[in-house]
Amino acid sequence: MTGSRTWLLRLVIAFSFAQGAVSMARPAVSYRALALGADERAIGVIAAVYALFPLFAAVPLGRRTDHGRCVPLLAAGVVLISSGCALSGLAGSLAAMAVWSGIMGLGHLSFVIGAQSIVARRSAPAEQDRNFGHFTIGASLGQLVGPVAAGLVIGGDMARTSALALLASAAVAALSCAFLRRVEHRATPGSRTERAKVPVHHILRTRGVPAGIFISLAVLSATDVLTAYLPVVGEHRGIAPAVVGLLLSLRAAATIACRLVMTPMIRAVGRTALLTVTCLLAALLCAVIALPVPVWGLTVVMAALGFCLGVGQPLSMTTVVRAAPAGARSTALALRLTGNRLGQVAAPASAGLVAGVAGTAAPFVMLGVLLLAAAGTGLRAGRNPSRPDGAEHDTRAVRTHDYPRRPTRCGESTLRDRQERQ
């Protein structure tokens, strides 16, 4: 990474620690809840509460970020994540675990809104797919290490070891603060000028925004239900927690591999085809998890599924940022995250109901249907692009009058464009 993008490297590392803490805590919460007597439905409710508090906070936080600095929001997010993890480990009831899980989710939302807004502000249009792809590698690194760490810590005495894993995840989250310096300009575009607030309904009616929100919702819901319910599937099929952790980390490793090669894939097949095909394949792979496949089969499925799920998040970020009105991009990203949290509330709760009625494998069939709908949405969005000239968005052809750049020094934009062409 070149010196001009060291801010992105620091942001990726900070995000890795924050996401690693959450990814370590989520399965630990499930195991601790099981130790406290939870059934599949209770697990679904606790997983849904993780997303419930953020559901109401996303848009106000996005409004604030559109007209202010982002780093304070990152720091607040770290405090809330650490507090939620630690207090979940100390909780003695399922109700308390649900509340602290919600605090953890609120902290994660705060961190992600601030971090995504920094990437959107500091990336020229031709850099957005690449920079958002690199940014989401931080999430994948956390998702790679977190479940493995949880699986290694959680052992025979599930109540004690799951609490220990939650306390350890609180310490991991705190480490991200060390990398938040100089990730943001002191004077941001939002703080230089006061802009009128764009109404939320106007943002949601902007062509391209709803599609980006729904695709992101579907992909994240799949990842979230996988994280929450694979431990339950493992318990029913006699798969050890350490193996479940390795399977979840394998999915994250495949997602990292996908994002490292995403830019060449976009150049080869186009954004619409890549998004549609990967969502379609992910739908089929989720349905396969519902079958009684052996551990080696689950290993292959999770690797392929992780690769396919790696496309949706960064491309949906770019889609929303490019489609959103100027001065409302943080709010648009917050609306995307609201959609994510809505999916995180509805998907685990629905998965809990489905699992209670049809068995622990049934939620994965539900995910397959959701991802199939996302594939159709991506295809329709590609056929009805928001650009007036009918061209598909890509990293090489973005008209500057459609998407205003942040203020740059003379020659900076030209230099970036030359670097991109090389």
Short mmCIF file of N, CA, C and O in Angstrom, two decimals, residues 206-299:
data_model
loop_
_atom_site.label_atom_id
_atom_site.label_comp_id
_atom_site.label_asym_id
_atom_site.label_seq_id
_atom_site.Cartn_x
_atom_site.Cartn_y
_atom_site.Cartn_z
N THR A 206 -33.90 7.30 -4.60
CA THR A 206 -32.85 7.46 -5.60
C THR A 206 -32.52 6.10 -6.22
O THR A 206 -32.24 5.13 -5.50
N ARG A 207 -32.57 6.03 -7.53
CA ARG A 207 -32.35 4.75 -8.21
C ARG A 207 -30.96 4.21 -7.90
O ARG A 207 -29.97 4.91 -8.00
N GLY A 208 -30.91 2.96 -7.51
CA GLY A 208 -29.66 2.31 -7.15
C GLY A 208 -29.50 2.12 -5.66
O GLY A 208 -28.89 1.14 -5.21
N VAL A 209 -30.05 3.03 -4.86
CA VAL A 209 -29.92 2.92 -3.40
C VAL A 209 -30.70 1.73 -2.86
O VAL A 209 -30.16 0.93 -2.09
N PRO A 210 -32.01 1.55 -3.21
CA PRO A 210 -32.73 0.39 -2.66
C PRO A 210 -32.10 -0.95 -3.02
O PRO A 210 -32.04 -1.86 -2.19
N ALA A 211 -31.59 -1.06 -4.25
CA ALA A 211 -30.96 -2.32 -4.66
C ALA A 211 -29.72 -2.59 -3.83
O ALA A 211 -29.50 -3.72 -3.35
N GLY A 212 -28.89 -1.56 -3.64
CA GLY A 212 -27.69 -1.74 -2.83
C GLY A 212 -28.02 -2.13 -1.40
O GLY A 212 -27.35 -2.97 -0.80
N ILE A 213 -29.09 -1.52 -0.85
CA ILE A 213 -29.49 -1.83 0.52
C ILE A 213 -29.95 -3.28 0.63
O ILE A 213 -29.57 -4.01 1.56
N PHE A 214 -30.79 -3.74 -0.32
CA PHE A 214 -31.32 -5.10 -0.21
C PHE A 214 -30.24 -6.16 -0.40
O PHE A 214 -30.21 -7.17 0.31
N ILE A 215 -29.34 -5.94 -1.35
CA ILE A 215 -28.26 -6.91 -1.57
C ILE A 215 -27.39 -7.01 -0.33
O ILE A 215 -27.01 -8.10 0.12
N SER A 216 -27.06 -5.85 0.25
CA SER A 216 -26.26 -5.85 1.46
C SER A 216 -26.98 -6.57 2.60
O SER A 216 -26.38 -7.34 3.35
N LEU A 217 -28.29 -6.32 2.73
CA LEU A 217 -29.09 -6.98 3.76
C LEU A 217 -29.03 -8.49 3.61
O LEU A 217 -28.83 -9.22 4.59
N ALA A 218 -29.20 -8.98 2.38
CA ALA A 218 -29.23 -10.42 2.16
C ALA A 218 -27.88 -11.06 2.48
O ALA A 218 -27.81 -12.11 3.14
N VAL A 219 -26.80 -10.43 2.01
CA VAL A 219 -25.47 -11.01 2.21
C VAL A 219 -25.09 -11.01 3.69
O VAL A 219 -24.58 -12.00 4.23
N LEU A 220 -25.36 -9.89 4.37
CA LEU A 220 -25.01 -9.83 5.79
C LEU A 220 -25.89 -10.74 6.63
O LEU A 220 -25.41 -11.34 7.60
N SER A 221 -27.16 -10.87 6.26
CA SER A 221 -28.03 -11.79 6.99
C SER A 221 -27.51 -13.21 6.88
O SER A 221 -27.54 -13.98 7.86
N ALA A 222 -27.03 -13.58 5.70
CA ALA A 222 -26.46 -14.91 5.53
C ALA A 222 -25.25 -15.10 6.42
O ALA A 222 -25.11 -16.13 7.11
N THR A 223 -24.36 -14.12 6.45
CA THR A 223 -23.17 -14.22 7.30
C THR A 223 -23.56 -14.29 8.77
O THR A 223 -22.99 -15.06 9.54
N ASP A 224 -24.55 -13.48 9.16
CA ASP A 224 -24.94 -13.42 10.56
C ASP A 224 -25.58 -14.71 11.03
O ASP A 224 -25.28 -15.21 12.12
N VAL A 225 -26.49 -15.26 10.24
CA VAL A 225 -27.15 -16.51 10.62
C VAL A 225 -26.14 -17.66 10.62
O VAL A 225 -26.20 -18.55 11.48
N LEU A 226 -25.21 -17.64 9.68
CA LEU A 226 -24.14 -18.64 9.70
C LEU A 226 -23.38 -18.61 11.02
O LEU A 226 -23.12 -19.64 11.65
N THR A 227 -23.01 -17.39 11.45
CA THR A 227 -22.23 -17.24 12.68
C THR A 227 -23.04 -17.70 13.90
O THR A 227 -22.50 -18.35 14.80
N ALA A 228 -24.32 -17.37 13.93
CA ALA A 228 -25.14 -17.68 15.10
C ALA A 228 -25.61 -19.13 15.13
O ALA A 228 -25.74 -19.72 16.21
N TYR A 229 -25.86 -19.73 13.95
CA TYR A 229 -26.51 -21.03 13.92
C TYR A 229 -25.60 -22.19 13.58
O TYR A 229 -25.97 -23.35 13.80
N LEU A 230 -24.42 -21.94 13.04
CA LEU A 230 -23.51 -23.06 12.81
C LEU A 230 -23.11 -23.74 14.13
O LEU A 230 -22.99 -24.97 14.17
N PRO A 231 -22.90 -22.99 15.24
CA PRO A 231 -22.68 -23.68 16.51
C PRO A 231 -23.84 -24.58 16.92
O PRO A 231 -23.63 -25.66 17.48
N VAL A 232 -25.09 -24.15 16.63
CA VAL A 232 -26.25 -24.97 16.97
C VAL A 232 -26.27 -26.23 16.11
O VAL A 232 -26.52 -27.34 16.60
N VAL A 233 -25.99 -26.07 14.80
CA VAL A 233 -25.90 -27.23 13.91
C VAL A 233 -24.79 -28.18 14.38
O VAL A 233 -24.95 -29.40 14.40
N GLY A 234 -23.65 -27.58 14.79
CA GLY A 234 -22.55 -28.41 15.29
C GLY A 234 -22.93 -29.20 16.52
O GLY A 234 -22.57 -30.39 16.64
N GLU A 235 -23.68 -28.59 17.44
CA GLU A 235 -24.13 -29.30 18.63
C GLU A 235 -25.01 -30.49 18.26
O GLU A 235 -24.89 -31.57 18.84
N HIS A 236 -25.90 -30.30 17.29
CA HIS A 236 -26.81 -31.38 16.91
C HIS A 236 -26.12 -32.48 16.10
O HIS A 236 -26.55 -33.63 16.14
N ARG A 237 -25.08 -32.13 15.39
CA ARG A 237 -24.39 -33.13 14.57
C ARG A 237 -23.12 -33.66 15.22
O ARG A 237 -22.37 -34.42 14.60
N GLY A 238 -22.85 -33.23 16.45
CA GLY A 238 -21.68 -33.73 17.18
C GLY A 238 -20.36 -33.16 16.69
O GLY A 238 -19.32 -33.82 16.81
N ILE A 239 -20.38 -31.92 16.17
CA ILE A 239 -19.16 -31.26 15.71
C ILE A 239 -18.63 -30.39 16.84
O ILE A 239 -19.36 -29.59 17.40
N ALA A 240 -17.36 -30.54 17.18
CA ALA A 240 -16.76 -29.84 18.31
C ALA A 240 -16.74 -28.34 18.06
O ALA A 240 -16.64 -27.89 16.91
N PRO A 241 -16.82 -27.50 19.13
CA PRO A 241 -16.75 -26.05 18.96
C PRO A 241 -15.50 -25.58 18.22
O PRO A 241 -15.56 -24.62 17.44
N ALA A 242 -14.36 -26.24 18.46
CA ALA A 242 -13.13 -25.84 17.77
C ALA A 242 -13.26 -26.04 16.27
O ALA A 242 -12.78 -25.22 15.47
N VAL A 243 -13.92 -27.12 15.84
CA VAL A 243 -14.11 -27.38 14.41
C VAL A 243 -15.08 -26.36 13.82
O VAL A 243 -14.88 -25.86 12.71
N VAL A 244 -16.13 -26.03 14.57
CA VAL A 244 -17.08 -25.01 14.10
C VAL A 244 -16.36 -23.67 13.92
O VAL A 244 -16.56 -22.97 12.93
N GLY A 245 -15.50 -23.34 14.87
CA GLY A 245 -14.72 -22.10 14.75
C GLY A 245 -13.83 -22.10 13.52
O GLY A 245 -13.72 -21.09 12.82
N LEU A 246 -13.22 -23.24 13.23
CA LEU A 246 -12.38 -23.34 12.03
C LEU A 246 -13.20 -23.20 10.75
O LEU A 246 -12.76 -22.57 9.79
N LEU A 247 -14.40 -23.77 10.74
CA LEU A 247 -15.26 -23.65 9.57
C LEU A 247 -15.66 -22.19 9.32
O LEU A 247 -15.64 -21.71 8.18
N LEU A 248 -16.02 -21.48 10.39
CA LEU A 248 -16.37 -20.07 10.25
C LEU A 248 -15.18 -19.24 9.80
O LEU A 248 -15.31 -18.31 9.00
N SER A 249 -14.01 -19.59 10.29
CA SER A 249 -12.81 -18.85 9.89
C SER A 249 -12.41 -19.17 8.46
O SER A 249 -11.89 -18.30 7.75
N LEU A 250 -12.67 -20.38 8.03
CA LEU A 250 -12.41 -20.73 6.63
C LEU A 250 -13.28 -19.90 5.71
O LEU A 250 -12.82 -19.43 4.66
N ARG A 251 -14.53 -19.70 6.09
CA ARG A 251 -15.40 -18.84 5.29
C ARG A 251 -14.82 -17.43 5.19
O ARG A 251 -14.79 -16.83 4.11
N ALA A 252 -14.32 -16.91 6.32
CA ALA A 252 -13.75 -15.57 6.31
C ALA A 252 -12.48 -15.51 5.46
O ALA A 252 -12.25 -14.53 4.75
N ALA A 253 -11.66 -16.55 5.52
CA ALA A 253 -10.43 -16.57 4.71
C ALA A 253 -10.77 -16.56 3.22
O ALA A 253 -10.12 -15.88 2.42
N ALA A 254 -11.80 -17.30 2.84
CA ALA A 254 -12.22 -17.31 1.43
C ALA A 254 -12.75 -15.94 1.02
O ALA A 254 -12.55 -15.50 -0.13
N THR A 255 -13.41 -15.24 1.94
CA THR A 255 -13.90 -13.89 1.65
C THR A 255 -12.74 -12.93 1.41
O THR A 255 -12.79 -12.09 0.51
N ILE A 256 -11.68 -13.07 2.22
CA ILE A 256 -10.49 -12.24 2.02
C ILE A 256 -9.89 -12.50 0.63
O ILE A 256 -9.55 -11.57 -0.10
N ALA A 257 -9.78 -13.78 0.26
CA ALA A 257 -9.23 -14.13 -1.05
C ALA A 257 -10.07 -13.51 -2.16
O ALA A 257 -9.53 -12.99 -3.15
N CYS A 258 -11.39 -13.53 -1.99
CA CYS A 258 -12.27 -12.94 -2.99
C CYS A 258 -12.00 -11.44 -3.15
O CYS A 258 -11.89 -10.94 -4.27
N ARG A 259 -11.87 -10.74 -2.03
CA ARG A 259 -11.72 -9.29 -2.09
C ARG A 259 -10.35 -8.87 -2.60
O ARG A 259 -10.20 -7.77 -3.13
N LEU A 260 -9.36 -9.73 -2.46
CA LEU A 260 -8.04 -9.43 -3.01
C LEU A 260 -8.04 -9.47 -4.53
O LEU A 260 -7.25 -8.79 -5.18
N VAL A 261 -8.92 -10.28 -5.11
CA VAL A 261 -8.96 -10.41 -6.57
C VAL A 261 -10.24 -9.81 -7.15
O VAL A 261 -10.55 -10.05 -8.32
N MET A 262 -10.97 -9.02 -6.37
CA MET A 262 -12.26 -8.52 -6.84
C MET A 262 -12.12 -7.54 -7.99
O MET A 262 -12.90 -7.59 -8.96
N THR A 263 -11.14 -6.65 -7.93
CA THR A 263 -10.98 -5.68 -9.01
C THR A 263 -10.71 -6.35 -10.35
O THR A 263 -11.37 -6.01 -11.36
N PRO A 264 -9.80 -7.34 -10.44
CA PRO A 264 -9.66 -8.05 -11.72
C PRO A 264 -10.93 -8.77 -12.16
O PRO A 264 -11.23 -8.83 -13.36
N MET A 265 -11.69 -9.31 -11.20
CA MET A 265 -12.94 -9.99 -11.58
C MET A 265 -13.95 -9.00 -12.15
O MET A 265 -14.67 -9.31 -13.11
N ILE A 266 -14.03 -7.79 -11.56
CA ILE A 266 -14.94 -6.77 -12.08
C ILE A 266 -14.55 -6.39 -13.51
O ILE A 266 -15.40 -6.26 -14.39
N ARG A 267 -13.24 -6.24 -13.74
CA ARG A 267 -12.77 -5.88 -15.08
C ARG A 267 -13.07 -7.00 -16.08
O ARG A 267 -13.34 -6.73 -17.26
N ALA A 268 -13.05 -8.24 -15.60
CA ALA A 268 -13.23 -9.37 -16.52
C ALA A 268 -14.70 -9.59 -16.89
O ALA A 268 -15.01 -9.84 -18.06
N VAL A 269 -15.61 -9.52 -15.91
CA VAL A 269 -17.00 -9.90 -16.18
C VAL A 269 -18.00 -8.78 -15.95
O VAL A 269 -19.15 -8.90 -16.36
N GLY A 270 -17.59 -7.69 -15.29
CA GLY A 270 -18.52 -6.60 -15.01
C GLY A 270 -19.14 -6.73 -13.63
O GLY A 270 -19.28 -7.83 -13.10
N ARG A 271 -19.55 -5.60 -13.08
CA ARG A 271 -20.07 -5.58 -11.72
C ARG A 271 -21.40 -6.33 -11.61
O ARG A 271 -21.64 -7.08 -10.66
N THR A 272 -22.30 -6.13 -12.57
CA THR A 272 -23.62 -6.75 -12.50
C THR A 272 -23.53 -8.27 -12.56
O THR A 272 -24.14 -8.98 -11.75
N ALA A 273 -22.77 -8.79 -13.52
CA ALA A 273 -22.64 -10.24 -13.65
C ALA A 273 -21.98 -10.85 -12.43
O ALA A 273 -22.41 -11.90 -11.93
N LEU A 274 -20.95 -10.20 -11.92
CA LEU A 274 -20.24 -10.72 -10.75
C LEU A 274 -21.17 -10.78 -9.53
O LEU A 274 -21.23 -11.78 -8.82
N LEU A 275 -21.92 -9.71 -9.31
CA LEU A 275 -22.82 -9.65 -8.17
C LEU A 275 -23.94 -10.68 -8.29
O LEU A 275 -24.26 -11.39 -7.32
N THR A 276 -24.52 -10.81 -9.47
CA THR A 276 -25.64 -11.73 -9.67
C THR A 276 -25.21 -13.18 -9.52
O THR A 276 -25.85 -13.97 -8.81
N VAL A 277 -24.12 -13.55 -10.16
CA VAL A 277 -23.67 -14.95 -10.13
C VAL A 277 -23.24 -15.37 -8.73
O VAL A 277 -23.57 -16.48 -8.28
N THR A 278 -22.53 -14.49 -8.02
CA THR A 278 -22.07 -14.88 -6.69
C THR A 278 -23.24 -15.02 -5.71
O THR A 278 -23.24 -15.92 -4.86
N CYS A 279 -24.26 -14.15 -5.82
CA CYS A 279 -25.44 -14.30 -4.96
C CYS A 279 -26.19 -15.59 -5.28
O CYS A 279 -26.67 -16.29 -4.37
N LEU A 280 -26.27 -15.92 -6.57
CA LEU A 280 -26.95 -17.16 -6.97
C LEU A 280 -26.23 -18.39 -6.43
O LEU A 280 -26.84 -19.31 -5.87
N LEU A 281 -24.90 -18.43 -6.59
CA LEU A 281 -24.13 -19.57 -6.08
C LEU A 281 -24.21 -19.66 -4.56
O LEU A 281 -24.31 -20.75 -3.99
N ALA A 282 -24.18 -18.51 -3.88
CA ALA A 282 -24.28 -18.51 -2.42
C ALA A 282 -25.63 -19.07 -1.97
O ALA A 282 -25.71 -19.78 -0.96
N ALA A 283 -26.69 -18.78 -2.72
CA ALA A 283 -28.01 -19.32 -2.38
C ALA A 283 -28.00 -20.85 -2.44
O ALA A 283 -28.52 -21.53 -1.54
N LEU A 284 -27.41 -21.39 -3.48
CA LEU A 284 -27.34 -22.86 -3.61
C LEU A 284 -26.49 -23.48 -2.51
O LEU A 284 -26.83 -24.53 -1.95
N LEU A 285 -25.39 -22.83 -2.16
CA LEU A 285 -24.49 -23.38 -1.14
C LEU A 285 -25.13 -23.34 0.25
O LEU A 285 -24.93 -24.25 1.05
N CYS A 286 -25.91 -22.30 0.54
CA CYS A 286 -26.61 -22.25 1.83
C CYS A 286 -27.61 -23.40 1.93
O CYS A 286 -27.76 -24.01 3.01
N ALA A 287 -28.28 -23.71 0.84
CA ALA A 287 -29.22 -24.82 0.85
C ALA A 287 -28.51 -26.16 1.09
O ALA A 287 -29.05 -27.05 1.75
N VAL A 288 -27.27 -26.28 0.60
CA VAL A 288 -26.52 -27.52 0.80
C VAL A 288 -26.20 -27.74 2.28
O VAL A 288 -26.18 -28.88 2.75
N ILE A 289 -25.99 -26.66 3.04
CA ILE A 289 -25.68 -26.81 4.46
C ILE A 289 -26.84 -27.49 5.20
O ILE A 289 -26.63 -28.18 6.21
N ALA A 290 -28.05 -27.32 4.69
CA ALA A 290 -29.21 -27.96 5.32
C ALA A 290 -29.17 -29.48 5.18
O ALA A 290 -29.85 -30.19 5.94
N LEU A 291 -28.39 -29.99 4.24
CA LEU A 291 -28.28 -31.45 4.05
C LEU A 291 -27.31 -32.04 5.07
O LEU A 291 -26.40 -31.36 5.54
N PRO A 292 -27.45 -33.30 5.41
CA PRO A 292 -26.55 -33.94 6.39
C PRO A 292 -25.19 -34.29 5.79
O PRO A 292 -24.78 -35.46 5.74
N VAL A 293 -24.48 -33.28 5.34
CA VAL A 293 -23.17 -33.52 4.72
C VAL A 293 -22.12 -33.74 5.80
O VAL A 293 -22.23 -33.21 6.91
N PRO A 294 -21.08 -34.52 5.51
CA PRO A 294 -20.01 -34.73 6.50
C PRO A 294 -19.17 -33.47 6.69
O PRO A 294 -19.32 -32.48 5.95
N VAL A 295 -18.26 -33.52 7.65
CA VAL A 295 -17.45 -32.35 7.97
C VAL A 295 -16.61 -31.91 6.78
O VAL A 295 -16.47 -30.71 6.50
N TRP A 296 -16.06 -32.87 6.03
CA TRP A 296 -15.23 -32.48 4.88
C TRP A 296 -16.09 -31.79 3.82
O TRP A 296 -15.63 -30.86 3.15
N GLY A 297 -17.35 -32.21 3.69
CA GLY A 297 -18.25 -31.55 2.76
C GLY A 297 -18.57 -30.13 3.21
O GLY A 297 -18.62 -29.20 2.40
N LEU A 298 -18.81 -29.96 4.53
CA LEU A 298 -19.03 -28.62 5.05
C LEU A 298 -17.82 -27.72 4.82
O LEU A 298 -17.96 -26.53 4.58
N THR A 299 -16.63 -28.31 4.89
CA THR A 299 -15.41 -27.53 4.66
C THR A 299 -15.39 -26.94 3.24
O THR A 299 -15.12 -25.75 3.05
#
